[in-house]
Short mmCIF file of C-alpha atoms in Angstrom, two decimals:
data_model
loop_
_atom_site.label_atom_id
_atom_site.label_comp_id
_atom_site.label_asym_id
_atom_site.label_seq_id
_atom_site.Cartn_x
_atom_site.Cartn_y
_atom_site.Cartn_z
CA MET A 1245 -22.20 39.93 30.06
CA LYS A 1246 -23.16 41.26 26.65
CA PHE A 1247 -23.81 44.99 26.84
CA SER A 1248 -27.07 46.60 25.66
CA LYS A 1249 -28.30 50.16 26.04
CA ASP A 1250 -31.31 48.88 28.07
CA MET A 1251 -28.87 48.28 30.93
CA LEU A 1252 -28.43 52.03 31.30
CA LEU A 1253 -32.06 52.85 32.16
CA LEU A 1254 -31.44 53.27 35.89
CA TYR A 1255 -27.73 53.41 36.65
CA ALA A 1256 -26.94 53.34 40.38
CA VAL A 1257 -23.57 54.74 41.47
CA THR A 1258 -22.62 53.78 45.02
CA ASP A 1259 -21.49 56.17 47.73
CA ARG A 1260 -20.94 54.95 51.28
CA SER A 1261 -21.51 58.46 52.70
CA TRP A 1262 -25.06 57.47 53.61
CA THR A 1263 -24.68 53.90 54.87
CA GLN A 1264 -25.34 54.85 58.55
CA ASP A 1265 -26.79 51.73 60.16
CA GLN A 1266 -26.81 49.75 56.90
CA THR A 1267 -23.94 48.14 55.06
CA LEU A 1268 -23.18 49.23 51.50
CA TYR A 1269 -23.94 45.66 50.44
CA ASP A 1270 -27.44 45.91 51.98
CA GLN A 1271 -28.02 49.23 50.27
CA ILE A 1272 -26.99 47.83 46.90
CA GLU A 1273 -29.34 44.87 47.37
CA ALA A 1274 -32.20 47.22 48.21
CA ALA A 1275 -31.46 49.22 45.06
CA LEU A 1276 -31.46 45.99 43.01
CA LYS A 1277 -34.78 44.99 44.52
CA GLY A 1278 -36.10 48.40 43.45
CA GLY A 1279 -35.12 47.73 39.87
CA VAL A 1280 -31.79 49.38 39.09
CA THR A 1281 -30.47 48.07 35.80
CA ILE A 1282 -26.73 48.57 36.31
CA VAL A 1283 -24.53 49.20 39.36
CA GLN A 1284 -21.27 51.14 39.50
CA LEU A 1285 -19.13 50.45 42.57
CA ARG A 1286 -17.27 53.62 43.43
CA GLU A 1287 -14.62 53.48 46.17
CA LYS A 1288 -12.14 56.34 46.31
CA ASN A 1289 -10.42 55.43 49.60
CA LEU A 1290 -10.27 51.65 49.90
CA PRO A 1291 -6.92 49.84 49.47
CA GLU A 1292 -6.99 47.82 46.27
CA ASP A 1293 -7.12 44.41 47.94
CA GLU A 1294 -10.15 45.48 49.99
CA PHE A 1295 -11.76 46.96 46.88
CA VAL A 1296 -11.30 43.68 45.02
CA ALA A 1297 -12.75 41.67 47.88
CA GLU A 1298 -15.78 43.97 48.07
CA ALA A 1299 -16.22 43.91 44.30
CA ILE A 1300 -16.25 40.09 44.28
CA ARG A 1301 -19.13 40.05 46.82
CA VAL A 1302 -21.05 42.79 44.99
CA LYS A 1303 -20.54 41.06 41.64
CA GLU A 1304 -22.09 37.87 43.05
CA LEU A 1305 -25.01 39.89 44.33
CA CYS A 1306 -25.54 41.73 41.04
CA SER A 1307 -25.37 38.44 39.12
CA ARG A 1308 -28.29 37.11 41.16
CA TYR A 1309 -30.37 40.00 39.76
CA ASN A 1310 -28.85 39.68 36.28
CA VAL A 1311 -27.50 43.21 36.54
CA PRO A 1312 -23.99 44.18 35.37
CA LEU A 1313 -21.38 45.50 37.78
CA ILE A 1314 -19.15 48.34 36.69
CA ILE A 1315 -16.08 49.45 38.65
CA ASN A 1316 -15.31 53.16 38.88
CA ASP A 1317 -11.88 54.15 37.47
CA ASN A 1318 -9.93 50.96 38.33
CA ALA A 1319 -9.67 48.41 35.53
CA ASP A 1320 -7.34 46.18 37.57
CA VAL A 1321 -9.99 45.86 40.29
CA ALA A 1322 -12.63 45.17 37.65
CA LEU A 1323 -10.57 42.40 36.05
CA LYS A 1324 -9.45 40.80 39.33
CA SER A 1325 -12.98 40.73 40.71
CA GLY A 1326 -14.71 39.46 37.58
CA ALA A 1327 -16.79 42.63 37.26
CA ASP A 1328 -18.52 43.28 33.94
CA GLY A 1329 -16.75 46.52 33.14
CA VAL A 1330 -15.13 49.78 34.19
CA HIS A 1331 -16.07 53.47 33.92
CA VAL A 1332 -13.29 55.96 33.38
CA GLY A 1333 -13.21 59.72 33.72
CA ILE A 1334 -11.62 62.15 31.31
CA GLU A 1335 -8.35 62.16 33.24
CA ASP A 1336 -8.21 58.39 33.86
CA THR A 1337 -6.69 55.63 31.71
CA PRO A 1338 -7.45 56.31 28.02
CA VAL A 1339 -10.29 54.22 26.57
CA ALA A 1340 -8.19 52.95 23.66
CA GLU A 1341 -5.51 51.68 26.04
CA LEU A 1342 -8.13 49.99 28.17
CA ARG A 1343 -9.82 48.37 25.20
CA GLN A 1344 -6.54 46.77 24.11
CA LYS A 1345 -6.09 45.42 27.64
CA VAL A 1346 -9.55 44.04 28.33
CA GLY A 1347 -10.91 42.79 25.01
CA LYS A 1348 -14.18 43.42 23.23
CA ASP A 1349 -16.67 41.83 25.65
CA PHE A 1350 -15.64 43.94 28.65
CA ILE A 1351 -17.90 46.98 29.14
CA ILE A 1352 -16.16 50.34 29.05
CA GLY A 1353 -17.98 53.55 29.99
CA ALA A 1354 -16.41 56.97 29.56
CA THR A 1355 -17.23 60.41 30.88
CA ALA A 1356 -17.90 63.11 28.27
CA LYS A 1357 -18.69 66.76 28.78
CA THR A 1358 -18.28 67.90 25.16
CA VAL A 1359 -19.10 66.62 21.69
CA GLU A 1360 -15.37 66.24 21.02
CA GLN A 1361 -14.86 64.10 24.13
CA ALA A 1362 -17.90 61.97 23.28
CA GLN A 1363 -16.78 61.31 19.70
CA SER A 1364 -13.24 60.57 20.80
CA ALA A 1365 -14.44 58.07 23.40
CA GLU A 1366 -16.68 56.34 20.87
CA LYS A 1367 -13.87 56.10 18.38
CA ALA A 1368 -11.57 54.67 21.05
CA GLY A 1369 -14.00 51.86 21.81
CA ALA A 1370 -16.28 53.03 24.65
CA ASP A 1371 -19.56 51.16 24.92
CA TYR A 1372 -21.47 54.01 26.56
CA LEU A 1373 -20.98 57.59 27.78
CA GLY A 1374 -21.73 59.24 31.09
CA VAL A 1375 -22.70 62.84 30.36
CA GLY A 1376 -22.99 65.57 32.99
CA ALA A 1377 -23.26 67.09 35.46
CA VAL A 1378 -26.74 68.03 34.29
CA PHE A 1379 -27.74 69.47 37.70
CA PRO A 1380 -25.76 70.59 40.78
CA SER A 1381 -24.34 67.44 42.32
CA PRO A 1382 -24.12 66.88 46.10
CA THR A 1383 -21.41 64.26 45.55
CA LYS A 1384 -19.24 66.31 43.18
CA LYS A 1385 -19.62 69.92 44.21
CA ASN A 1386 -17.02 71.18 41.73
CA ALA A 1387 -18.38 69.23 38.74
CA ILE A 1388 -18.70 71.16 35.49
CA ARG A 1389 -22.38 71.68 34.66
CA ILE A 1390 -23.80 71.15 31.20
CA THR A 1391 -27.19 72.35 29.93
CA ALA A 1392 -30.01 70.18 28.70
CA GLU A 1393 -29.26 71.53 25.22
CA LYS A 1394 -25.65 70.41 25.51
CA LEU A 1395 -26.76 66.99 26.76
CA LYS A 1396 -28.94 66.61 23.71
CA GLU A 1397 -26.15 67.77 21.40
CA ILE A 1398 -23.70 65.28 22.88
CA CYS A 1399 -26.19 62.39 22.74
CA SER A 1400 -26.98 63.06 19.11
CA SER A 1401 -23.35 63.35 18.10
CA VAL A 1402 -22.54 59.69 18.73
CA SER A 1403 -24.04 56.28 18.00
CA VAL A 1404 -23.16 54.73 21.37
CA PRO A 1405 -25.75 55.20 24.13
CA ALA A 1406 -25.34 57.81 26.84
CA VAL A 1407 -26.53 58.15 30.42
CA ALA A 1408 -27.15 61.53 32.04
CA ILE A 1409 -25.58 62.06 35.47
CA GLY A 1410 -25.27 64.75 38.10
CA GLY A 1411 -27.75 65.74 40.75
CA ILE A 1412 -30.67 63.89 39.13
CA SER A 1413 -33.71 63.38 41.33
CA LEU A 1414 -37.42 62.65 41.02
CA ASP A 1415 -38.06 66.39 41.24
CA ASN A 1416 -35.88 67.47 38.33
CA VAL A 1417 -35.46 64.53 35.96
CA SER A 1418 -38.37 65.63 33.76
CA GLU A 1419 -36.29 68.68 32.76
CA ILE A 1420 -34.03 66.47 30.61
CA LYS A 1421 -36.84 64.56 28.91
CA GLY A 1422 -36.22 64.11 25.18
CA CYS A 1423 -32.49 64.87 25.36
CA GLY A 1424 -31.56 61.57 23.77
CA MET A 1425 -30.00 59.68 26.68
CA SER A 1426 -30.77 55.99 27.24
CA GLY A 1427 -30.96 56.32 31.00
CA ILE A 1428 -30.18 58.27 34.12
CA ALA A 1429 -27.32 57.72 36.61
CA VAL A 1430 -28.06 58.55 40.22
CA VAL A 1431 -26.18 58.54 43.50
CA SER A 1432 -27.85 60.39 46.36
CA ALA A 1433 -31.38 60.10 44.95
CA ILE A 1434 -31.09 56.37 45.68
CA PHE A 1435 -28.46 55.87 48.38
CA ALA A 1436 -29.36 58.86 50.57
CA SER A 1437 -33.03 57.84 50.62
CA ASP A 1438 -34.67 56.48 53.72
CA ASP A 1439 -36.28 53.79 51.57
CA ILE A 1440 -33.76 52.83 48.90
CA GLN A 1441 -35.94 50.17 47.27
CA LYS A 1442 -38.85 52.54 46.89
CA ALA A 1443 -36.64 55.38 45.61
CA ALA A 1444 -35.15 53.08 42.96
CA SER A 1445 -38.61 51.85 41.91
CA GLU A 1446 -39.95 55.39 41.54
CA LEU A 1447 -36.87 56.59 39.69
CA LYS A 1448 -37.09 53.67 37.28
CA GLU A 1449 -40.60 54.63 36.30
CA LYS A 1450 -39.46 58.24 35.77
CA ALA A 1451 -36.51 57.02 33.74
CA LYS A 1452 -38.87 55.15 31.45
CA GLU A 1453 -40.86 58.36 30.97
CA VAL A 1454 -37.94 60.65 30.19
CA THR A 1455 -36.25 58.21 27.80
CA ALA A 1456 -39.41 56.98 26.04
CA SER A 1457 -39.05 59.44 23.16
CA ASN A 1458 -35.44 58.35 22.63
CA ILE A 1459 -36.23 54.78 21.62
#
């Protein structure tokens, strides 16, 4: 799937902490019905063969909605499952090494918390950046926070698009309006909601508002 920055508008990152009486698959489908524009499948504890099997099912689901599937951290799982790309953290496999392995049409996202990291990732071949945490994050309690000013500085320092991440919700997303990102990445604001489809729909409208001045 050819990457475009429009895909980043509402970036859903999965977390099975809140599945309760639903399956993760059902939650992802509800998020897709609500309008998420890209899905990142994040599994920290699954054996690789189970991760691949799950990713194959989720890829098929995302394809029905014409939404790309990104795998968190694990390029091997992404390639084996036919996912559209991979997102790597600062301490994961280097972007340049990944790009040589996967070719130019495979989407690579990279985490950046500084201008230097952002520029380095862009130079190495990243398609987009994940920048944060912009607010306290319930899923990553020890995540390094960055200010709205730093988010804007990072976004303006590169030509590849960026998505803001970290504790973003309907209540606080307006605080990062005009910071230059192409979208918002959310975890609990979607998957911890009692009505995932509605939460995604409302967040998408907010995402359009806060990124409107960045077009």
